[in-house]
Coordinates of C-alpha atoms in Angstrom, one line a residue:
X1 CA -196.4 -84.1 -68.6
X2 CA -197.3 -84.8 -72.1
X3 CA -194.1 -84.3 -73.3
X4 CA -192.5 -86.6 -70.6
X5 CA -194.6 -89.5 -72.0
X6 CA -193.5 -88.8 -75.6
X7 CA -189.9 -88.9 -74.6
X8 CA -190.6 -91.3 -72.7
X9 CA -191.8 -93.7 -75.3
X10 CA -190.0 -92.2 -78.3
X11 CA -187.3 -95.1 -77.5
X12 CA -184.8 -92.2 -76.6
X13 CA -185.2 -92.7 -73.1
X14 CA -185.3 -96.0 -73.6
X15 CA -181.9 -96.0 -75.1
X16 CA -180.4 -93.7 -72.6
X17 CA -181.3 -96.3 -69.9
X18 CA -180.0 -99.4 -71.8
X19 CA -176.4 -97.1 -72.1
X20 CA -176.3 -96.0 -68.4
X21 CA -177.4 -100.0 -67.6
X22 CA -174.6 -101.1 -69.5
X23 CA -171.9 -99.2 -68.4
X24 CA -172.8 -99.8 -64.3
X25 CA -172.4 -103.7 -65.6
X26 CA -168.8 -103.3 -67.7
X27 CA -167.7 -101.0 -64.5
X28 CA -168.9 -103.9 -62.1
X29 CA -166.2 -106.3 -64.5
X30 CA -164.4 -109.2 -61.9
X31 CA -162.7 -112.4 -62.3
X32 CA -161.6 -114.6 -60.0
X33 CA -157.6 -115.2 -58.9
X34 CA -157.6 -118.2 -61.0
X35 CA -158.8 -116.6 -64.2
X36 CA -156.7 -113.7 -63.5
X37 CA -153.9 -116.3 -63.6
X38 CA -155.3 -117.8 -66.2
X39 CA -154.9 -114.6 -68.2
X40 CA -151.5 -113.4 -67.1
X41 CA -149.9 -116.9 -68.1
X42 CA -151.5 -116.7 -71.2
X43 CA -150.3 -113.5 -72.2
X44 CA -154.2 -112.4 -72.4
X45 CA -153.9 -109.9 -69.3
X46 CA -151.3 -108.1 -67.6
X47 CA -151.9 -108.0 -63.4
X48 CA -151.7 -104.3 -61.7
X49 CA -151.0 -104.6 -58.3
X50 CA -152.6 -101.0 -56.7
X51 CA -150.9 -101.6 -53.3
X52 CA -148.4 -99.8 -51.4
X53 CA -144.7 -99.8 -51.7
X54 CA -144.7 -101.8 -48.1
X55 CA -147.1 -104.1 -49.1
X56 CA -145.7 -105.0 -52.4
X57 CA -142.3 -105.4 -50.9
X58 CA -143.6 -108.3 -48.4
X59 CA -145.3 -110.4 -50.9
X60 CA -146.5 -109.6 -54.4
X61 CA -147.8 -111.8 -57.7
X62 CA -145.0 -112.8 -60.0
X63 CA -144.9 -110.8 -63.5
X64 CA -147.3 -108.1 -61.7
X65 CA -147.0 -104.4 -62.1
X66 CA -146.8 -102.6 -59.1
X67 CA -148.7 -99.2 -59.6
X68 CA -150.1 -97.9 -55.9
X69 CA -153.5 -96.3 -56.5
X70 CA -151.8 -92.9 -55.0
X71 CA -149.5 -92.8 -58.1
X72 CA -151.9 -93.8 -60.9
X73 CA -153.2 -90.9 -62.1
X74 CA -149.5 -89.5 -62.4
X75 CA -148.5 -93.0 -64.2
X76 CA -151.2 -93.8 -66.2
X77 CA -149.2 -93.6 -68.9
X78 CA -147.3 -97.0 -68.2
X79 CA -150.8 -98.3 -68.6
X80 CA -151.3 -96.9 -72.5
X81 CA -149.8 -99.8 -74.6
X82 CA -152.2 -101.7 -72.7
X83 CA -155.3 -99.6 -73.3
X84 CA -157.4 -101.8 -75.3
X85 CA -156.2 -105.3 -73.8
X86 CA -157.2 -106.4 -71.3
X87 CA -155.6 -105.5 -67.4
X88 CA -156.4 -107.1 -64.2
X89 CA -156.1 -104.7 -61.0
X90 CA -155.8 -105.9 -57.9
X91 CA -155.0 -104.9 -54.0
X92 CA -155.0 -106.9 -50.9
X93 CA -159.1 -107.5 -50.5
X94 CA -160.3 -105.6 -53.9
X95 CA -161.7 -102.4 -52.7
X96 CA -158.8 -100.0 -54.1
X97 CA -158.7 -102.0 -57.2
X98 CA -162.2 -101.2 -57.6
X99 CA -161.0 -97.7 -57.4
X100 CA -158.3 -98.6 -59.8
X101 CA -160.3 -99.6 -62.3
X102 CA -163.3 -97.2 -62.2
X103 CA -160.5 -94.7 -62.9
X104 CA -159.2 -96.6 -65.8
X105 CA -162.7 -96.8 -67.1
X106 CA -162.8 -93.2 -66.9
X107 CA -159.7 -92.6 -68.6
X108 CA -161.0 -94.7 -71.7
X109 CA -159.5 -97.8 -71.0
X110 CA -161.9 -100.8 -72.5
X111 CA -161.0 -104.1 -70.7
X112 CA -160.5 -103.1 -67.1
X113 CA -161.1 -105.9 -64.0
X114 CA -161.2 -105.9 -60.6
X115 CA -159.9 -109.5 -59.0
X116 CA -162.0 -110.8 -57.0
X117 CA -160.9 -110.7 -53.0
X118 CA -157.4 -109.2 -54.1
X119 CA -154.4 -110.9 -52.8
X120 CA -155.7 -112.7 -50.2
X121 CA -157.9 -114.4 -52.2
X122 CA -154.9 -115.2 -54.8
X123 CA -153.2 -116.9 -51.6
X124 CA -156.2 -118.7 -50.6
X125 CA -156.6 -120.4 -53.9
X126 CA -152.9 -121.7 -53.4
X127 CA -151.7 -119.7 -56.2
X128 CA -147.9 -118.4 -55.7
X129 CA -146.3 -115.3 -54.4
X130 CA -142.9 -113.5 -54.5

């Protein structure tokens, strides 16, 4: 037990805590469809749409890349000239983007985000669609 507490208050547990804090909040990264639009226009963000080949094919976001969560570990490697900018995923509600981009995070990418309510969202805010 003694031990414990001096780990505990050496600051290394401490530090530990703050890192695991830190990465639950950068995982947890979202922006809305108008910043995500916001981004793309301005060159700041590219949009990865994570949905299937169906889905795309009805409607989809201008300039987006069209990835489908079932192929991105196999085309990750589309994604590596954009490793350290910054890449907006995004599905139909933003629950497999969420997926999406916990796996980039895991794969080192930095600036990873998960738009908020996914396509219908982007359609609600009157923003356009192919």
């Amino acid at each position: 037990m003694r031990n414990l507490v001096r780990y505990c208050c050496s600051g290394v547990f401490a530090l530990l805590l703050w890192g695991f804090s830190n990465a639950v909040v950068l995982a947890d990264a979202s922006v809305s469809p108008k910043e995500a639009a916001t981004m793309q226009s301005s060159k700041n963000a590219i949009i990865v749409d994570v949905r299937e080949d169906n889905e795309w094919q009805e409607r989809h976001i201008p300039g987006a890349l069209h990835i489908p969560l079932s192929q991105l570990d196999s085309r990750m490697g589309e994604l590596k000239g954009h490793q350290h900018g910054a890449i907006v995923m995004q599905c139909r509600s933003g629950k497999r983007s969420a997926k999406a981009q916990a796996a980039l995070k895991s794969a080192g990418f930095t600036n990873v985000y998960n738009m908020e309510g996914g396509l219908l969202a982007w359609q609600q805010q009157g923003l356009s669609v192919e």
